[in-house]
Tab-separated table of N, CA, C and O in Angstrom:
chain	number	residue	atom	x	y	z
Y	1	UNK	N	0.825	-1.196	0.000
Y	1	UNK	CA	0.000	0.000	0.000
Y	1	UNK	C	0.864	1.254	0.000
Y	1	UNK	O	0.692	2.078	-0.898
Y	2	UNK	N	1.637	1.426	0.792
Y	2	UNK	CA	2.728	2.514	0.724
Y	2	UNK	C	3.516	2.972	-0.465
Y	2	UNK	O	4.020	4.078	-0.661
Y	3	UNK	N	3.522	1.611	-1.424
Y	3	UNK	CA	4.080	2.345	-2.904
Y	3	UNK	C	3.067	2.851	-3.406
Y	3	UNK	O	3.127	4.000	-3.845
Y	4	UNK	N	1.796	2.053	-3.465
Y	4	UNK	CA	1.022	3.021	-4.181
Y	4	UNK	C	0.589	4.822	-3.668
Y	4	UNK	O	0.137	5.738	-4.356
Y	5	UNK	N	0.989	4.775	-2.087
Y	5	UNK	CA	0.805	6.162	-1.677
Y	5	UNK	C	2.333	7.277	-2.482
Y	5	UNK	O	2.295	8.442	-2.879
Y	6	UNK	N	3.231	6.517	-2.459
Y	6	UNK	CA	4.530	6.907	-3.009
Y	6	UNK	C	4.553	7.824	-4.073
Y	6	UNK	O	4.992	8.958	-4.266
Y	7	UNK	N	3.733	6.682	-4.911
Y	7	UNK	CA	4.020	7.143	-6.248
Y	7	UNK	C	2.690	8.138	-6.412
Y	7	UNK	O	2.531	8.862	-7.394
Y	8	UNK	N	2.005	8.078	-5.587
Y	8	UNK	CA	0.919	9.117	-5.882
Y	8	UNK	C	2.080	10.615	-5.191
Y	8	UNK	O	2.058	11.784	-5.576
Y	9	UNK	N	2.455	10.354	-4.737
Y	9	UNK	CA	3.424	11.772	-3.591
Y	9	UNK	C	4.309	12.008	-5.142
Y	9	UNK	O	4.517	13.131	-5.600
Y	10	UNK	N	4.742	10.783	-5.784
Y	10	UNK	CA	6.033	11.532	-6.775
Y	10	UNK	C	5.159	12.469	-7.517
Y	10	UNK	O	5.580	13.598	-7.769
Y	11	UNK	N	4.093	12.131	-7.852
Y	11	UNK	CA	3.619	12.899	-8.907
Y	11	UNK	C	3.538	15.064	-8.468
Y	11	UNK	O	3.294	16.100	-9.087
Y	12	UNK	N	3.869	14.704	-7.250
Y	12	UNK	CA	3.547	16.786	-6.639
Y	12	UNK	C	4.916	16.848	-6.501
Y	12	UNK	O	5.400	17.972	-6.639
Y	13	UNK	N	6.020	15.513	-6.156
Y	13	UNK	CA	7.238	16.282	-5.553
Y	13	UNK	C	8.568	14.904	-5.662
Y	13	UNK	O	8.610	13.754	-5.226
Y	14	UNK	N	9.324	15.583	-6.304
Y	14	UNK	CA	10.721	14.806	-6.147
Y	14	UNK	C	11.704	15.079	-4.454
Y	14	UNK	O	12.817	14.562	-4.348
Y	15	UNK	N	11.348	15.581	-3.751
Y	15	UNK	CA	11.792	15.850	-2.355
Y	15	UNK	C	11.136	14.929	-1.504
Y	15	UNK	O	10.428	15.557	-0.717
Y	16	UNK	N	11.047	13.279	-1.266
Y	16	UNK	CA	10.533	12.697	-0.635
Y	16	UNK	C	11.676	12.291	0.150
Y	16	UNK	O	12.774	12.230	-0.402
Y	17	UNK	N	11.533	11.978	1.493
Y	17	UNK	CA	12.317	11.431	2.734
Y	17	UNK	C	11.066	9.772	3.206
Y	17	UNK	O	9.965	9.824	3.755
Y	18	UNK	N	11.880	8.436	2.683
Y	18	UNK	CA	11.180	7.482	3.425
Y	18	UNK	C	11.333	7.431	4.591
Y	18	UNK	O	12.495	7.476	4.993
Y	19	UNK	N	10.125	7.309	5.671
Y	19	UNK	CA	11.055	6.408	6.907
Y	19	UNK	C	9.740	5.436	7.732
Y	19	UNK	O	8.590	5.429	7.291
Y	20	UNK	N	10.137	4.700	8.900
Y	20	UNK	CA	9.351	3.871	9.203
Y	20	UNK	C	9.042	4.316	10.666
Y	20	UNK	O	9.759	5.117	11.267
Y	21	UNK	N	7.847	3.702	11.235
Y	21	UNK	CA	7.786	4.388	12.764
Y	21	UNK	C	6.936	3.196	13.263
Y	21	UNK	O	6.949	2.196	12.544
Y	22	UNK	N	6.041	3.158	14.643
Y	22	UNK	CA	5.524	1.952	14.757
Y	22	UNK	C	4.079	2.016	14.121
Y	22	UNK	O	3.326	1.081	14.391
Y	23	UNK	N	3.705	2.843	13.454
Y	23	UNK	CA	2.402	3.042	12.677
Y	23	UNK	C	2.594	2.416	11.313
Y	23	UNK	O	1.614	2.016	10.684
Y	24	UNK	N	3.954	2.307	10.783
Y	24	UNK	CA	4.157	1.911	9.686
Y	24	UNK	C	5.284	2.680	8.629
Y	24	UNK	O	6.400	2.888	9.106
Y	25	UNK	N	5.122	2.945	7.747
Y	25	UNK	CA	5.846	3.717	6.434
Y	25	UNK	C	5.213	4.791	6.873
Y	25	UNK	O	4.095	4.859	7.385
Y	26	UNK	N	6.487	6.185	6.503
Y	26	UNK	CA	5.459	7.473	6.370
Y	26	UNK	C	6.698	8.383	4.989
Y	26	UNK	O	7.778	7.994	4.542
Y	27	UNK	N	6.113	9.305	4.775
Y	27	UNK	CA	6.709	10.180	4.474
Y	27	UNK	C	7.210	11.753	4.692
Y	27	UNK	O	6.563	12.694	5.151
Y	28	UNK	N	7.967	11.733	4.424
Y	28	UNK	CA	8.209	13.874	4.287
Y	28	UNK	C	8.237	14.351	3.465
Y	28	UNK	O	9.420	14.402	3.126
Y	29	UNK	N	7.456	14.972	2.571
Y	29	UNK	CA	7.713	15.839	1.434
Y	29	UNK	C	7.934	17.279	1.884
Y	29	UNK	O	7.961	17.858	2.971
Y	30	UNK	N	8.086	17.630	0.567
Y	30	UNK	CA	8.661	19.086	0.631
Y	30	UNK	C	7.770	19.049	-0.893
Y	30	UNK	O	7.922	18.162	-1.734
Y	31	UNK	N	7.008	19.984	-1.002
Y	31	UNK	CA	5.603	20.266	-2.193
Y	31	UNK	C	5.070	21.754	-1.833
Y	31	UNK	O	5.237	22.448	-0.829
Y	32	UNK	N	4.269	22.006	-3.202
Y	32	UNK	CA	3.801	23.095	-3.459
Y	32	UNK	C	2.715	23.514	-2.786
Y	32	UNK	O	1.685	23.176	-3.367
Y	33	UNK	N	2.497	24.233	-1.599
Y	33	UNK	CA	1.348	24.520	-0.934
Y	33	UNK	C	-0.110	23.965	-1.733
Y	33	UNK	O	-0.978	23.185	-1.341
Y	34	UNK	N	0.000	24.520	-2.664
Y	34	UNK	CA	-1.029	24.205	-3.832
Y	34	UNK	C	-1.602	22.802	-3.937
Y	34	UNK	O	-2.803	22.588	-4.105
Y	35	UNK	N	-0.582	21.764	-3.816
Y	35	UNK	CA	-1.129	20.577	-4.175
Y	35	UNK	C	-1.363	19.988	-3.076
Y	35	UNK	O	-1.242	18.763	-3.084
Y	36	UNK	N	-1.708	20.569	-1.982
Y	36	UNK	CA	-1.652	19.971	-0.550
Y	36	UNK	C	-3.191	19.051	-0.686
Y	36	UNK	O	-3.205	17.821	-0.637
Y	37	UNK	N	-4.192	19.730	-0.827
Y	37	UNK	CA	-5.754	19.185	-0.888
Y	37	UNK	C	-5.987	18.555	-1.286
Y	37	UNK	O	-6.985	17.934	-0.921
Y	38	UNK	N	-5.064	18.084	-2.663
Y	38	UNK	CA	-5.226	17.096	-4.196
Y	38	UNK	C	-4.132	16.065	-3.265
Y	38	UNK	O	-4.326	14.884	-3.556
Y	39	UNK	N	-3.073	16.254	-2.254
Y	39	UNK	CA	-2.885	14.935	-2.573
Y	39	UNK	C	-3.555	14.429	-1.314
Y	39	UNK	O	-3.950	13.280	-1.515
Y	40	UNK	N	-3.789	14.785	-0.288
Y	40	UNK	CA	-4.649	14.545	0.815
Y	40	UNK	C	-6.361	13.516	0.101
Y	40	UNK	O	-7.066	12.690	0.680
Y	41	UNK	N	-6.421	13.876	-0.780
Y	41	UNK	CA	-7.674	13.787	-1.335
Y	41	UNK	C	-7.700	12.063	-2.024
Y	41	UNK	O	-8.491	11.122	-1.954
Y	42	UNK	N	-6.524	12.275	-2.611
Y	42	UNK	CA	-5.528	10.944	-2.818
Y	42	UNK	C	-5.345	9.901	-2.048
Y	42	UNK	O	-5.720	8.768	-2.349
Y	43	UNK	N	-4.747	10.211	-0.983
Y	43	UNK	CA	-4.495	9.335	-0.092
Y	43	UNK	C	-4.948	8.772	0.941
Y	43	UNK	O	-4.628	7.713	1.482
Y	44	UNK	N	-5.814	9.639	1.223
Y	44	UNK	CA	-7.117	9.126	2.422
Y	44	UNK	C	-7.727	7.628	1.914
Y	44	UNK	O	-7.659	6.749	2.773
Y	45	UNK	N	-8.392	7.194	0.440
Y	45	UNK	CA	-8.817	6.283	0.424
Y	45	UNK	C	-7.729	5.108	0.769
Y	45	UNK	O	-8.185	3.979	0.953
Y	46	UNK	N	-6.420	5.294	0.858
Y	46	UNK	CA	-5.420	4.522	0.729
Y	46	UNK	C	-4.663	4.408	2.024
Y	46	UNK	O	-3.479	4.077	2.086
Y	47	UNK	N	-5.510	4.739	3.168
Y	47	UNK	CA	-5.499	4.780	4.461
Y	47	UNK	C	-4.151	5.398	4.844
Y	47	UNK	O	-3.469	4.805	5.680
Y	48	UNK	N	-3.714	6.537	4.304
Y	48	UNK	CA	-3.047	7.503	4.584
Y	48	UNK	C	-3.521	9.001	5.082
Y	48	UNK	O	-4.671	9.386	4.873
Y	49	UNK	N	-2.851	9.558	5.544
Y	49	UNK	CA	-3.106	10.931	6.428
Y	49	UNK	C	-2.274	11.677	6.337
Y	49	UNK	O	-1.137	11.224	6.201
Y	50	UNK	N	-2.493	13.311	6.376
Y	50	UNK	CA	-1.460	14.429	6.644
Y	50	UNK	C	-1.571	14.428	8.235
Y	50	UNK	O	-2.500	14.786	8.959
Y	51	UNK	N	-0.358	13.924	8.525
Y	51	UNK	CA	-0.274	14.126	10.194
Y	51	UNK	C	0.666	15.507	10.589
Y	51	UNK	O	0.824	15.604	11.806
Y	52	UNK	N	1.291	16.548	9.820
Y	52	UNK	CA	2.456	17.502	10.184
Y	52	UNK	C	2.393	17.969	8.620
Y	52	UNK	O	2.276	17.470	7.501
Y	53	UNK	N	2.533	19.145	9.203
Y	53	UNK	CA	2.262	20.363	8.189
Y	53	UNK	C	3.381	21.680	8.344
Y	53	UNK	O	3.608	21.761	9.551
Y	54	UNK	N	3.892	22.366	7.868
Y	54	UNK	CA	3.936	23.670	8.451
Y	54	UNK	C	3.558	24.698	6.849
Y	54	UNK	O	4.224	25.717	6.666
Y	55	UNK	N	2.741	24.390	6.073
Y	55	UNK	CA	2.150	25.595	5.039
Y	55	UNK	C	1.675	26.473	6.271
Y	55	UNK	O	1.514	26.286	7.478
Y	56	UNK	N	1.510	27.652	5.264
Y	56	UNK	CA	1.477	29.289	6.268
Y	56	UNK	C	0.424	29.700	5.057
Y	56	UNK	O	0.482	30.921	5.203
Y	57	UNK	N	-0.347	29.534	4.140
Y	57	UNK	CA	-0.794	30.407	3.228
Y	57	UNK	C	-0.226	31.072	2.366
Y	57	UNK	O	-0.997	31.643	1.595
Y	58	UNK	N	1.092	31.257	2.154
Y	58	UNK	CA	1.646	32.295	1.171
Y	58	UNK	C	1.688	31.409	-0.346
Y	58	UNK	O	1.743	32.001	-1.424
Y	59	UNK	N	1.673	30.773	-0.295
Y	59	UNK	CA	1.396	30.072	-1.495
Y	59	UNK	C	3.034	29.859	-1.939
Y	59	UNK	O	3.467	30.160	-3.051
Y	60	UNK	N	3.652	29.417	-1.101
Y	60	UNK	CA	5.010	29.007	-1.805
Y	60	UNK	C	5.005	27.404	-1.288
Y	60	UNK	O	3.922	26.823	-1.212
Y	61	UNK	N	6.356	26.655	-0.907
Y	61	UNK	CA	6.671	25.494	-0.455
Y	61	UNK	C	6.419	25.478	1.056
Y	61	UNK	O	6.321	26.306	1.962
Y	62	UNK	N	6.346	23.836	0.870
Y	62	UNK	CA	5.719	23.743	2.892
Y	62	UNK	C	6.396	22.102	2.330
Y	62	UNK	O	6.545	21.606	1.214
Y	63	UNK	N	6.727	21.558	3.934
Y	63	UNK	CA	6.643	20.387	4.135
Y	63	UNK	C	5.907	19.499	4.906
Y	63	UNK	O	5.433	20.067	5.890
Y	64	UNK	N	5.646	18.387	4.837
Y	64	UNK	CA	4.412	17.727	5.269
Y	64	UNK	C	4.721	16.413	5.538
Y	64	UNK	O	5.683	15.943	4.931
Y	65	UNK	N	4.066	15.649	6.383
Y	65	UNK	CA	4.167	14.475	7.177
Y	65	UNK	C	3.057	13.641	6.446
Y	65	UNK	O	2.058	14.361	6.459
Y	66	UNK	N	2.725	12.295	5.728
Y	66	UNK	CA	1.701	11.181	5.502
Y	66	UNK	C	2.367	10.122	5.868
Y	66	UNK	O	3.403	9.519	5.587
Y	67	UNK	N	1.234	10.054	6.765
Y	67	UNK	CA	1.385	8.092	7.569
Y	67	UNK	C	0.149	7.433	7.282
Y	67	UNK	O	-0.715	8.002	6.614
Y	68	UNK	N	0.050	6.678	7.578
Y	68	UNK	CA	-1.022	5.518	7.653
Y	68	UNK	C	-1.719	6.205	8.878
Y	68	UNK	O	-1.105	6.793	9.769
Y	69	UNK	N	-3.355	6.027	8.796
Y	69	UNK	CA	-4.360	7.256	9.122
Y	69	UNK	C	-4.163	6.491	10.758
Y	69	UNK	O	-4.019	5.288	10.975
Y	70	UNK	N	-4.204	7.479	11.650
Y	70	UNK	CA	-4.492	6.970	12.900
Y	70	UNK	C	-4.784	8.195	13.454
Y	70	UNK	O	-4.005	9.143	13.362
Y	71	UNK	N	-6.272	8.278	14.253
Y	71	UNK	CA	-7.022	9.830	14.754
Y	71	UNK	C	-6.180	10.261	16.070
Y	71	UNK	O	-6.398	11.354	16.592
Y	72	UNK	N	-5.529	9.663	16.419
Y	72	UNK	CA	-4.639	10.808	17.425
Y	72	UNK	C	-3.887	11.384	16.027
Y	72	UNK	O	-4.712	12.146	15.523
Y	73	UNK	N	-3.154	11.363	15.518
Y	73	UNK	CA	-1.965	12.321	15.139
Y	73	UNK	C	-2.742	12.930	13.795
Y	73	UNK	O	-1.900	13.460	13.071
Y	74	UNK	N	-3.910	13.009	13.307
Y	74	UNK	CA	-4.340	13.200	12.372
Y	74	UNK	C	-4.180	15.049	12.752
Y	74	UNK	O	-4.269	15.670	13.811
Y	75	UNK	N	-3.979	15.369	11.692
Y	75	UNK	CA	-3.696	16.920	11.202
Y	75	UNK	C	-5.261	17.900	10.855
Y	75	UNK	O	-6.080	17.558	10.002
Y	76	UNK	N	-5.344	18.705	11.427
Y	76	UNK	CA	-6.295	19.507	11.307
Y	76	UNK	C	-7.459	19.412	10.087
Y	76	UNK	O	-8.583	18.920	9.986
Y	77	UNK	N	-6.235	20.415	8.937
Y	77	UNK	CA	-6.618	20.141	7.676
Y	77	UNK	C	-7.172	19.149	7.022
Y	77	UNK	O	-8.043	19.332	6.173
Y	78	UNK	N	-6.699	17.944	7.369
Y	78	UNK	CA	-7.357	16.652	6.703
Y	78	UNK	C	-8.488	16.447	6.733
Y	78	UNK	O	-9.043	15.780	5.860
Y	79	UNK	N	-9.363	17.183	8.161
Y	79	UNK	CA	-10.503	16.924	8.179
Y	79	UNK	C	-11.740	17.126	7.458
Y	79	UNK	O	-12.909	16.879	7.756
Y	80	UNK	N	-11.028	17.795	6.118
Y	80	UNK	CA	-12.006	18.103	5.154
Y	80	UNK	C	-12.142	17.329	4.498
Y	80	UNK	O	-12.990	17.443	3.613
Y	81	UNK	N	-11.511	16.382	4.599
Y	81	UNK	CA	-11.106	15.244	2.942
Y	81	UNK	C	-12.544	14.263	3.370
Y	81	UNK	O	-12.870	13.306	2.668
């Protein structure tokens, strides 16, 4: 399941960091504020989550945290998806 979240992440950003935790695979990107919603939108069915964020609105780069969905660490934003 995690490649298929992967390769959905390559498609917004070549700045991916793998790593593992006891939840599972996660990632770090570094992406375009912009595509934050589209890939959230993505990955939820694929039992992934934005757990860590720091976008500010200015519409430049932010980096971001997706793990495998678990409602403690789930991220604000996501809750729209």
């Amino acid at each position: 399941m995690s490649e298929a979240v992967r390769s959905i992440i390559e498609e917004y950003s070549t700045n991916i960091v793998d790593g593992c935790g006891d939840a599972g695979d996660f990632f770090l990107v570094t992406h375009k504020q912009t595509y934050l919603d589209e890939i959230c939108r993505r990955i939820k069915p694929l039992g992934y989550m934005l757990s860590d964020s720091n976008f500010d609105k200015s519409g430049g780069y932010c980096t971001s945290r997706f793990q495998p969905y678990d409602e403690w660490f789930e991220h604000p934003h996501f809750f729209k998806f």
